[in-house]
Coordinates of C-alpha atoms in Angstrom, one line a residue:
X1 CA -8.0 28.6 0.1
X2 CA -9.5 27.8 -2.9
X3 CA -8.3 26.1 -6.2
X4 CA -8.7 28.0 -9.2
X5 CA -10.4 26.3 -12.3
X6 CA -7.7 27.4 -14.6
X7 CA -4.5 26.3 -11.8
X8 CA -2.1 24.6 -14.5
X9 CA -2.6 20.5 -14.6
X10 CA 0.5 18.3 -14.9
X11 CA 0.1 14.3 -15.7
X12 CA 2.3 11.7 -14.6
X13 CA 2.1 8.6 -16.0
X14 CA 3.3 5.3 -14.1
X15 CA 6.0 2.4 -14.4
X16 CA 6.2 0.7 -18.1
X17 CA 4.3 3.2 -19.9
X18 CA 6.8 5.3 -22.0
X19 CA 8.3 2.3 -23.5
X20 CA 11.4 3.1 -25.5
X21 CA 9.6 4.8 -28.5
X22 CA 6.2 4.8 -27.1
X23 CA 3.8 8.0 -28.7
X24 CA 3.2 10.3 -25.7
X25 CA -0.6 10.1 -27.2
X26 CA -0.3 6.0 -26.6
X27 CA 0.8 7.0 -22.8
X28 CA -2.3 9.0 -21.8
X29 CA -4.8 8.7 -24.4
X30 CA -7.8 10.8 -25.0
X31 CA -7.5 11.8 -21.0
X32 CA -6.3 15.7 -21.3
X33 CA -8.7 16.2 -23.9
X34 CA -11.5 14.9 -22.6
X35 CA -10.5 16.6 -19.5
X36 CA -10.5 19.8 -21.1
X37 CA -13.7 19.4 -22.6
X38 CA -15.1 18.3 -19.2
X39 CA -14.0 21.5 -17.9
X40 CA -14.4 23.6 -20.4
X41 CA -10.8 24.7 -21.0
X42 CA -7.5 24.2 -22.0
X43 CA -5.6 21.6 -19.9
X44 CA -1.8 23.4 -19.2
X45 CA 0.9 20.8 -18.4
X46 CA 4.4 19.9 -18.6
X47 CA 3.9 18.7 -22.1
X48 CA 2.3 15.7 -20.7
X49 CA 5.2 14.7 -18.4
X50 CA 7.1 11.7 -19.5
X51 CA 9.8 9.5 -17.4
X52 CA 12.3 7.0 -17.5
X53 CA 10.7 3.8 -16.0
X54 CA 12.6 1.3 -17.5
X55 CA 16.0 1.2 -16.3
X56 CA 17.8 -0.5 -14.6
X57 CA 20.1 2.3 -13.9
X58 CA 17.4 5.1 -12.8
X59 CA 15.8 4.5 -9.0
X60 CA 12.9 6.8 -7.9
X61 CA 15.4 9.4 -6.3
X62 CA 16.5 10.4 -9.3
X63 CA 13.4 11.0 -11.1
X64 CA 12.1 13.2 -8.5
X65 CA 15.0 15.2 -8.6
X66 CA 14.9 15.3 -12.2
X67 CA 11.2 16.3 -11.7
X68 CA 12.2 19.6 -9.3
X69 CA 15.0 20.1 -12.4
X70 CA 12.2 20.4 -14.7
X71 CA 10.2 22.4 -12.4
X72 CA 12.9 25.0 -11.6
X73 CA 13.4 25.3 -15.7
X74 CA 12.8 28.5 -17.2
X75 CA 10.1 27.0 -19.3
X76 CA 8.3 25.3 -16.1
X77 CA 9.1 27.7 -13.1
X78 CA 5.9 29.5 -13.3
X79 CA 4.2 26.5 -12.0
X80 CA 6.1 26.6 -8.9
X81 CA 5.5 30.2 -8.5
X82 CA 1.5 30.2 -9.9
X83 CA 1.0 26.4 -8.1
X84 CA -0.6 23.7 -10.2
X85 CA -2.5 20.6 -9.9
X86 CA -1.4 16.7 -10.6
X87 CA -2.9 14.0 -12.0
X88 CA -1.0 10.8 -11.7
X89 CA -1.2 7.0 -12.8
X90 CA -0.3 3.8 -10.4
X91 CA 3.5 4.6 -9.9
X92 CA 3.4 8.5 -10.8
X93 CA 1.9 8.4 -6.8
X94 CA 5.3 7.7 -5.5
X95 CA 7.2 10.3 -7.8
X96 CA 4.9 13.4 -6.7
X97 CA 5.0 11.7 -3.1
X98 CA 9.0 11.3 -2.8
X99 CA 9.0 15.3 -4.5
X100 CA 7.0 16.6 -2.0
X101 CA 8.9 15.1 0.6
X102 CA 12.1 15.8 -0.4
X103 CA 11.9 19.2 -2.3
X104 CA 8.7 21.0 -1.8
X105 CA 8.5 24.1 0.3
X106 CA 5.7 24.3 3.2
X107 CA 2.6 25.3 2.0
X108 CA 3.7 23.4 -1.4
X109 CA 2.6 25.2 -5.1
X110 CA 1.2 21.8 -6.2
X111 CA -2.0 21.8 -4.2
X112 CA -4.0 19.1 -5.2
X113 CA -3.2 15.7 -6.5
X114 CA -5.9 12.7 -8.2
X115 CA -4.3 9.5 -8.2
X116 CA -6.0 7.0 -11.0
X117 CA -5.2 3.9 -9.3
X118 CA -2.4 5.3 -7.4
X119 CA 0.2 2.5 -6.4
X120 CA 0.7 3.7 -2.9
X121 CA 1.6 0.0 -1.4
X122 CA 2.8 -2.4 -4.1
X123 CA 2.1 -4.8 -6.6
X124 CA 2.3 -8.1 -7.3
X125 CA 3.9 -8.0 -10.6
X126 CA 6.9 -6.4 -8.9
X127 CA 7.3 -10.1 -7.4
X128 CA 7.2 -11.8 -11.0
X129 CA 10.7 -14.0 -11.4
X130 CA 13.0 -12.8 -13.8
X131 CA 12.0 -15.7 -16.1
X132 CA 8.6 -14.6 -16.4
X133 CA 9.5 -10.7 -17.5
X134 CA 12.3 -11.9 -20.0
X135 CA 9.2 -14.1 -21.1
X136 CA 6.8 -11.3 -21.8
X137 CA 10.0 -8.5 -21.9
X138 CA 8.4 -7.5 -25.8
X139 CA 5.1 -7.2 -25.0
X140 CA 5.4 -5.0 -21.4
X141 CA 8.6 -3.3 -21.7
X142 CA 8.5 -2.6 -25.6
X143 CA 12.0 -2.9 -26.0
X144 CA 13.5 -1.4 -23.2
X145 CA 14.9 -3.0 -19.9
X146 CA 12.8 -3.8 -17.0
X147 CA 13.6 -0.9 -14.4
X148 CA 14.5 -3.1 -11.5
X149 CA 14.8 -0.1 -8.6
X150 CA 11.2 1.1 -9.8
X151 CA 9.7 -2.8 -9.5
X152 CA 12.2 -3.3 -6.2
X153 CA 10.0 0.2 -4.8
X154 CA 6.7 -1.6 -5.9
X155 CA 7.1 -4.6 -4.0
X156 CA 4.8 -5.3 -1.1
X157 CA 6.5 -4.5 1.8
X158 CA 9.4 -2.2 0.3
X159 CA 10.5 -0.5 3.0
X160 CA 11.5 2.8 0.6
X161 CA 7.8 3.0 -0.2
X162 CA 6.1 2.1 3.4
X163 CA 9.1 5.2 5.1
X164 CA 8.0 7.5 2.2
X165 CA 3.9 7.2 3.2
X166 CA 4.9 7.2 7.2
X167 CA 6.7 10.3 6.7
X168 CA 3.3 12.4 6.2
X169 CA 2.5 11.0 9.4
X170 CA 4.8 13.0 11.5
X171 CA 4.1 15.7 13.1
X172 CA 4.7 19.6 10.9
X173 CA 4.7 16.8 7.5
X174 CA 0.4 16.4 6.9
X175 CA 0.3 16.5 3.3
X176 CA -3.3 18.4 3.7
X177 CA -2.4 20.9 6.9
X178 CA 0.7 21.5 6.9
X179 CA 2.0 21.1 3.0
X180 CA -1.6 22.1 1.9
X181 CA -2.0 19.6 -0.9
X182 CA -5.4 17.7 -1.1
X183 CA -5.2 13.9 -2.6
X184 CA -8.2 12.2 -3.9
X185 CA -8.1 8.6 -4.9
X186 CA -10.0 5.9 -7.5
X187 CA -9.5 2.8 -8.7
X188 CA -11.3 0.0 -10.4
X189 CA -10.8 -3.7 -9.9
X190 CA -11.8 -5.5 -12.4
X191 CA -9.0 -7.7 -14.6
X192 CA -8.9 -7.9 -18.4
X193 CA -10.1 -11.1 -20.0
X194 CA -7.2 -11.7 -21.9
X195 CA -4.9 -12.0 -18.5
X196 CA -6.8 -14.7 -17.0
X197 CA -5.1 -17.1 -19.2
X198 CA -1.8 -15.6 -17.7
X199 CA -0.3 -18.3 -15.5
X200 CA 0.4 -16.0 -12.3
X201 CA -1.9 -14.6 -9.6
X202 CA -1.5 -11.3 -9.2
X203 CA -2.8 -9.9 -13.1
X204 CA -6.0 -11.5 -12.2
X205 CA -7.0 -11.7 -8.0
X206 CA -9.7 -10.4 -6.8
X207 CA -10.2 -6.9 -5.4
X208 CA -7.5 -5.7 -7.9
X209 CA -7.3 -3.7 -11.4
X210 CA -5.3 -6.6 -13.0
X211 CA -2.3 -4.5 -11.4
X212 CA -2.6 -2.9 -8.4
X213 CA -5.3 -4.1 -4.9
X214 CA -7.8 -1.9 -4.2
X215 CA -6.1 -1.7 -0.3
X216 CA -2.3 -0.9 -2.7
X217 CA -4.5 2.4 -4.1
X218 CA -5.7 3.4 -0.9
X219 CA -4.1 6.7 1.0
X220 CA -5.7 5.7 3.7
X221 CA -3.4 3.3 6.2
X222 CA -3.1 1.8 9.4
X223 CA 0.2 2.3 10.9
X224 CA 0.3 -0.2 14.2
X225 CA 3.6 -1.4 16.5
X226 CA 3.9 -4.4 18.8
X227 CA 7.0 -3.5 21.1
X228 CA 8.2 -5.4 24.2
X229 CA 7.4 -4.0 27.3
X230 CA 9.9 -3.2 30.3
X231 CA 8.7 -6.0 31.9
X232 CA 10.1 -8.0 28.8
X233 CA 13.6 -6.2 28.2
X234 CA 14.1 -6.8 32.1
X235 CA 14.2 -10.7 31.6
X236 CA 17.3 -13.1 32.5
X237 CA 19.0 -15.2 29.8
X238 CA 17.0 -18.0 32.0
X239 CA 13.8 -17.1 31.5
X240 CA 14.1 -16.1 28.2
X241 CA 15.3 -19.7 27.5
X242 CA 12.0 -21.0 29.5
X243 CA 9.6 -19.0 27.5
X244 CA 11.2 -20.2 23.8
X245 CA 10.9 -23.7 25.4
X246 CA 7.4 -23.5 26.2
X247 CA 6.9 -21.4 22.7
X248 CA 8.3 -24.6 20.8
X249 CA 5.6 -26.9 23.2
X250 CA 2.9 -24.4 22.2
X251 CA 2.2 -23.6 25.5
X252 CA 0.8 -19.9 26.8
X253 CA 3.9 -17.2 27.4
X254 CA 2.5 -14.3 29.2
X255 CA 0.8 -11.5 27.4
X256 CA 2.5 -8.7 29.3
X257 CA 6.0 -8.9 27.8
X258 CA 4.8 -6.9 24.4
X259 CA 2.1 -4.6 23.5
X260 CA 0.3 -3.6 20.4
X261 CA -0.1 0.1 19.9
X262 CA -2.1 2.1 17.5
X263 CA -0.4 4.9 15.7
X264 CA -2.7 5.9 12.9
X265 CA -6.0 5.0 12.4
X266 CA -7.1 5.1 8.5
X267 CA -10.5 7.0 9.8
X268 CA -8.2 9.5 11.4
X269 CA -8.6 13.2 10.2
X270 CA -7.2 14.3 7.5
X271 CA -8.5 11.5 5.6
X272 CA -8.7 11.2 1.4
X273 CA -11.6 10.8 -0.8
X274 CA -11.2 6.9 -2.1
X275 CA -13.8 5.8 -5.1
X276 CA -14.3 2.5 -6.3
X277 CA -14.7 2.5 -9.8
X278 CA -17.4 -0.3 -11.6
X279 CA -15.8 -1.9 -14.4
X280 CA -12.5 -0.5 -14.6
X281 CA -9.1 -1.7 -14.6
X282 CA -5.4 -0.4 -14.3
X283 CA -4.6 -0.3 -18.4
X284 CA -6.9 -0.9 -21.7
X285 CA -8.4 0.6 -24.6
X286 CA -12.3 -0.7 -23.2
X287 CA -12.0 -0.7 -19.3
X288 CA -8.6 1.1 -18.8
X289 CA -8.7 3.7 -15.6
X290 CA -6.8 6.4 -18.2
X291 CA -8.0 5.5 -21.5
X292 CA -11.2 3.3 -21.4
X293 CA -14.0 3.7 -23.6
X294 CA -16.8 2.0 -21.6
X295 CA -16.1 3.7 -18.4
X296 CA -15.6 7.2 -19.0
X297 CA -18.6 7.7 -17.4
X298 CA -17.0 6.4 -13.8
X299 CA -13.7 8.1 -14.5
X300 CA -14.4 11.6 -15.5
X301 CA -16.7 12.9 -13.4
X302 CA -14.5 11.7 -10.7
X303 CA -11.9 13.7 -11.4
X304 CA -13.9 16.9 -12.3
X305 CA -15.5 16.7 -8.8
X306 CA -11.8 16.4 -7.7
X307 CA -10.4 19.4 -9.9
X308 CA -13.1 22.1 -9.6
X309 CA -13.5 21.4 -5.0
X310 CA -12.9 24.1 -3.0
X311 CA -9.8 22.7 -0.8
X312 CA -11.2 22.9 2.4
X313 CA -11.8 19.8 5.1
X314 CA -15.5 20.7 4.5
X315 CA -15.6 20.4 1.2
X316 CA -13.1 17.5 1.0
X317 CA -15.4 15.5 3.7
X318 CA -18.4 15.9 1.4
X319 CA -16.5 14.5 -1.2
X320 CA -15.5 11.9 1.2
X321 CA -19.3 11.2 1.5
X322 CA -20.2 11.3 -2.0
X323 CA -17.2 8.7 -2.9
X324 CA -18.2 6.3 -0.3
X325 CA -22.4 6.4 -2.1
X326 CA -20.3 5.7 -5.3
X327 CA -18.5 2.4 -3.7
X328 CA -21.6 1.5 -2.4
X329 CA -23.2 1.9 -5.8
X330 CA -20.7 0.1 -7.5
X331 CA -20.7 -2.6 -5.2
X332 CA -24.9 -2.6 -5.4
X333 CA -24.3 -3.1 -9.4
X334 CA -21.7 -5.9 -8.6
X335 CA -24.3 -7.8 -6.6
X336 CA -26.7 -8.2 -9.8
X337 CA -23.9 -10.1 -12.0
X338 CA -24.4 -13.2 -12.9
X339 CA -21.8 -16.2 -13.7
X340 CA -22.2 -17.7 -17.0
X341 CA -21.3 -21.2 -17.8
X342 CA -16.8 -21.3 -18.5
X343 CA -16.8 -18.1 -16.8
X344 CA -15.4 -16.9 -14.0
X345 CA -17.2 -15.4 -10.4
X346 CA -17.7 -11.8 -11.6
X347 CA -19.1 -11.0 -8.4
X348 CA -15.7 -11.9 -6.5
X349 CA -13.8 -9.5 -8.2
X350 CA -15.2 -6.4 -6.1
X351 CA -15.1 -8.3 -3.1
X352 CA -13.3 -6.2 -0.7
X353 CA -10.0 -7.7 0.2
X354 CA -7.6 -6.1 2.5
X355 CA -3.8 -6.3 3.1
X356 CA -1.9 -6.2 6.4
X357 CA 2.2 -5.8 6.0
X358 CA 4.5 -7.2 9.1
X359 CA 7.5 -5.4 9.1
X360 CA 9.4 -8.2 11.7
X361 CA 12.9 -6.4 13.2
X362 CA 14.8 -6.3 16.5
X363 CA 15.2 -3.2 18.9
X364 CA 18.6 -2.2 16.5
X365 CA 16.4 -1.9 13.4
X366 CA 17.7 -5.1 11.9
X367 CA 15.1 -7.4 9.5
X368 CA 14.8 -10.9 11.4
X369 CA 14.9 -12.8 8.3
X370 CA 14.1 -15.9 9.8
X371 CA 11.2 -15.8 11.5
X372 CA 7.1 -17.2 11.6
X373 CA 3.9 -15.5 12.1
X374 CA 0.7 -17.5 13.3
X375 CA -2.4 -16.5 14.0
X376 CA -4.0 -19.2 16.3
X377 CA -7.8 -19.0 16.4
X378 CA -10.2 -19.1 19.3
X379 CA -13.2 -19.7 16.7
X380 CA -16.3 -21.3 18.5
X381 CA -19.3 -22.1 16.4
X382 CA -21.0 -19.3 14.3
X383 CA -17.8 -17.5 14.0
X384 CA -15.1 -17.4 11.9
X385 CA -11.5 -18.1 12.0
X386 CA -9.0 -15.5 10.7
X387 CA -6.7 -18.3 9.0
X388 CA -9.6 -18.9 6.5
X389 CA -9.5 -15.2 5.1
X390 CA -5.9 -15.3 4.2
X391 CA -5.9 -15.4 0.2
X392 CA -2.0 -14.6 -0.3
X393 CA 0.9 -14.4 1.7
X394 CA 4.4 -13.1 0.1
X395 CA 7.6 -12.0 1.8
X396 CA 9.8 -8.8 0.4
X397 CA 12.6 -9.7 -1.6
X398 CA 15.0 -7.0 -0.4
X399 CA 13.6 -7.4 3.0
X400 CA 12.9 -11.0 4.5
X401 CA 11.6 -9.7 7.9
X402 CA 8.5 -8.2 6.0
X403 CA 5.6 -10.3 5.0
X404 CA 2.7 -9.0 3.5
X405 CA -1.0 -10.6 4.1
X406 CA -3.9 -10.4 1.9
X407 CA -7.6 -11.3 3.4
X408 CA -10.6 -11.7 1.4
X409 CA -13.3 -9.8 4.0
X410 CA -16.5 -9.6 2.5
X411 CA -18.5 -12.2 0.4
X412 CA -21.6 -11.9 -1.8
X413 CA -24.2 -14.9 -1.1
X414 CA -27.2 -15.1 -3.3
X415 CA -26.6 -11.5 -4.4
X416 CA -25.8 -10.0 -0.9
X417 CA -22.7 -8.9 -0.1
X418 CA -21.5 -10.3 3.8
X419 CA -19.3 -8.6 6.2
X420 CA -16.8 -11.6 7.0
X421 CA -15.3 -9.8 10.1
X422 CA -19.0 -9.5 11.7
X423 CA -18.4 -12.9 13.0
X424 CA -14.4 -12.9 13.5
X425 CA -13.2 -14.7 16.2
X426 CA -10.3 -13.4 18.7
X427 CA -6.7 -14.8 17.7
X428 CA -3.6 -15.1 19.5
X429 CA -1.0 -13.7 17.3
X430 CA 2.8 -15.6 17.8
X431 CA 5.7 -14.5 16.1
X432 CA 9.0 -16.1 17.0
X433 CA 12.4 -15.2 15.5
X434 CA 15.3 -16.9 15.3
X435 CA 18.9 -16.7 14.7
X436 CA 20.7 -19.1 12.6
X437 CA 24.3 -18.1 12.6
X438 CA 24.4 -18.3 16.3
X439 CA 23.0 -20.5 19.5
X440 CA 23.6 -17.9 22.0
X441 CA 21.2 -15.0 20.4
X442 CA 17.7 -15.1 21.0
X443 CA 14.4 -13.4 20.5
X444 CA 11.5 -13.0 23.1
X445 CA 8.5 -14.6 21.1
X446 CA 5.5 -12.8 20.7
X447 CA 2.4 -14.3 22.1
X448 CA -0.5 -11.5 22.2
X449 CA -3.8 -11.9 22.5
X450 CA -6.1 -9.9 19.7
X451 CA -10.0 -9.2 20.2
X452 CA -12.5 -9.2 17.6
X453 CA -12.9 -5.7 18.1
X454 CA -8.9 -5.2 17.4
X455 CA -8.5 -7.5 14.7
X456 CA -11.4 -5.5 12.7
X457 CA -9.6 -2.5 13.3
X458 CA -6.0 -4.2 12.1
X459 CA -7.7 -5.8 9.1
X460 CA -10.3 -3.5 7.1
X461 CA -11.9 -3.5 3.5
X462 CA -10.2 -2.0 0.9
X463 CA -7.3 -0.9 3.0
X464 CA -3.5 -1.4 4.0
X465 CA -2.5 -2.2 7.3
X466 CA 1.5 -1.4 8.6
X467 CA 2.7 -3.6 11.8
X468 CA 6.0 -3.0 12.7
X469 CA 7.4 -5.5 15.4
X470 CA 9.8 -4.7 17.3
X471 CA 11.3 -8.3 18.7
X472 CA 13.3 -8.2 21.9
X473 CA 16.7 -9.7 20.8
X474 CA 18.9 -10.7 23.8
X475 CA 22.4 -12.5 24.2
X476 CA 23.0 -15.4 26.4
X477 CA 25.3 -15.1 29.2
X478 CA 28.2 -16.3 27.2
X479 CA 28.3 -13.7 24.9
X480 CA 30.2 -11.2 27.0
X481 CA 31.1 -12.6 30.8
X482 CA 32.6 -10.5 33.8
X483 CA 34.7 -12.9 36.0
X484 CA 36.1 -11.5 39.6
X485 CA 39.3 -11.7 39.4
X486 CA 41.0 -13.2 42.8
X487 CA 43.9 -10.8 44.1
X488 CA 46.4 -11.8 46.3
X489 CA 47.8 -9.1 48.7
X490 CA 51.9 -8.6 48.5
X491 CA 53.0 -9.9 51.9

């Protein structure tokens, strides 16, 4: 099938843009013009959608429902009967994601969607205490509240959002074969001057658009499990008690009782176009993704070569191809920066980072709040230990059993950019559990050995890794005892 240059467009902005007065001009800018001009027509759309963000009393379920409302409308229905095309900003990915899951019909009318720094798995500024957003409430909320179920949904690790994505995983649910809706993704990651002097990580790290990680704005995941095995679930209250014994004397359990499985590779088939933009970030009058000045050249044709595709695998894998060259260019620019004096590395911000997210529960589905994760390293000389990549490590707030990593995995040394995983050495990963409310529950501890080979396949530039853990939880005899009763025959 192909897309039709005149298919109606609808934009979707993302959390904290429509403020409580805010100019729908102010919330997307020049974009739909210059879009139109790009293509040489008049850009049709639901008035420029606009949603409620900030409140505290609005969660992500309702605004896609309200979006199918405003679909089904008489004013609107065509779109679902002609199909149209989406272009969404940061949050805006999980309101077209959560209405395709929930409401559209197989194949769906909205057939292709560009996400502009799409905020497929979190942000850090979700994670910022409540002190700090009262603090800065007048400049980022413009009046309003601060939407706490749409921040709780961009947390790393939120389970809501990491379900939603795993869903078009299953089998009859592939947003490109079976819905027939082809996604292309860009970001930038550059921060904006003025939010370095913010005191708080996550509006200025590196590999990030001063909001979202360049892994968050990915499509492309990994979705691994570590399970126990049957040899595992077969153990005696003894043993178990043996093995958490030698776990606490760091001694070697054996390797057999769980296993590490690989559900979805990110280079799996379908996959979606991803661009790295130079000199972009998520919001801004100069650099902004949506309304920049200096980088309209990245933006736009981006999103032209998105709208005016054919949507086929063939041509989307071309544009696959021709993304990649512009990462790669955009990275080859990046190497020629240099640092001035007071300034910071500008090379390091388009250092590829990636993020890996431990989702740590028993076999009953429960999060094991209390709980470590270590990853002990073989390293020899000339390679490289794992522990040293780790630049940020957070837990959810609605969900203590899931932790989110974030490695830094390449490098540029006098102007070259280094593959830090080249040299990686093998890990064994341990994750014990415990539980605190009672001495006769236990968990198996997980002791399993990772390759080189597997670790570079868990932990990937510019992507997001899921690793649900499945702990073995298992009662001591105490918790429910048969006794043989002794009966004594009537004489």
């Amino acid at each position: 099938m192909t897309t039709a240059t005149n298919t109606p467009i609808v934009f979707i902005h993302g959390y904290g843009s429509e403020g409580r007065n805010t100019p729908i001009h102010d919330i997307y800018g020049e974009l739909p013009q210059q879009i139109a001009h790009s293509l040489g027509q008049k850009v049709v759309s639901i008035n420029l959608s606009r949603w409620i963000s900030l409140s505290d009393g609005i969660h992500l379920e309702d605004v896609s429902f309200a979006l199918e409302r405003a679909l089904r409308s008489p004013s609107y229905q065509h779109l679902l009967d002609q199909g149209f095309r989406c272009i969404v900003h940061s949050t805006g990915a999980l309101v077209i994601r959560h209405w395709l899951k929930e409401y559209s019909p197989k194949p769906s009318p909205l057939n292709k969607v560009i996400y502009l720094a799409g905020a497929f798995f979190g942000s850090g500024l979700a994670h910022m205490g409540m002190g700090q957003l009262s603090r800065w409430a007048h400049i980022i909320f413009k009046g309003t509240s601060t939407g706490l179920p749409s921040l709780r949904s961009l947390e790393f690790g939120a389970n809501v959002t990491i379900d939603l994505h795993q869903y078009f995983l299953q089998a009859h649910h592939s947003l490109r074969d079976d819905f027939g809706v082809y996604e292309y993704c860009m970001v930038g990651s550059q921060t904006l001057p003025a939010l370095r002097m913010i005191p708080n990580r996550y509006v200025k790290e590196d590999s990030s658009d001063c909001t979202l990680r360049t892994a968050s704005a990915n499509a492309n995941f990994n979705y691994f499990e570590i399970t126990y095995t049957p040899e595992g679930s077969r153990l005696s209250a003894q043993i178990l008690q043996e093995h958490i014994r030698a776990r606490c004397a760091n001694q070697a359990l054996p390797s057999q009782l769980y296993k590490l499985t690989v559900l979805h590779q990110a280079d799996q088939a379908p996959q979606v176009p991803y661009a790295l933009l130079y000199e972009t970030a998520h919001i801004g009058d100069a650099i902004g993704i949506m309304e920049g000045r200096r980088n309209r050249t990245q933006v736009l044709p981006r999103i032209k070569e998105a709208l005016t595709c054919n949507n086929t695998p063939n041509t989307q894998q071309h544009l696959m191809d021709k993304w990649q060259k512009i990462t790669e260019k955009t990275l080859n620019r990046a190497a020629k920066l240099k640092q001035r004096l007071n300034e910071w590395n500008p090379q390091s911000q388009y250092e590829a980072h990636s993020q890996v997210i431990f989702r740590v529960r028993d076999q009953f589905g429960r999060d094991i709040n209390e709980h470590d994760i270590t990853f002990k390293s073989h390293a020899k000389k000339h390679s490289l230990a794992l522990p040293l990549l780790i630049e940020d490590k957070i837990k959810n707030s609605l969900s203590q059993g899931n932790t989110t990593y974030y490695f830094r995995v390449q490098r540029f040394e006098k102007g070259e950019l280094t593959d830090r995983l080249a040299n990686i050495a093998p890990i064994t990963l341990e994750i014990t559990g415990v539980e605190p409310k009672s001495p006769d529950m236990h968990y198996l501890p997980v002791m399993l050995p990772l390759s080189a080979k597997k670790l570079r396949a868990l932990i990937q530039p510019f992507k997001t890794s899921i690793v649900d853990v499945i702990l073995l939880r298992l009662p001591s005899h105490k918790v429910f005892a048969l006794t043989q009763a002794s009966v004594v025959p009537d004489l």
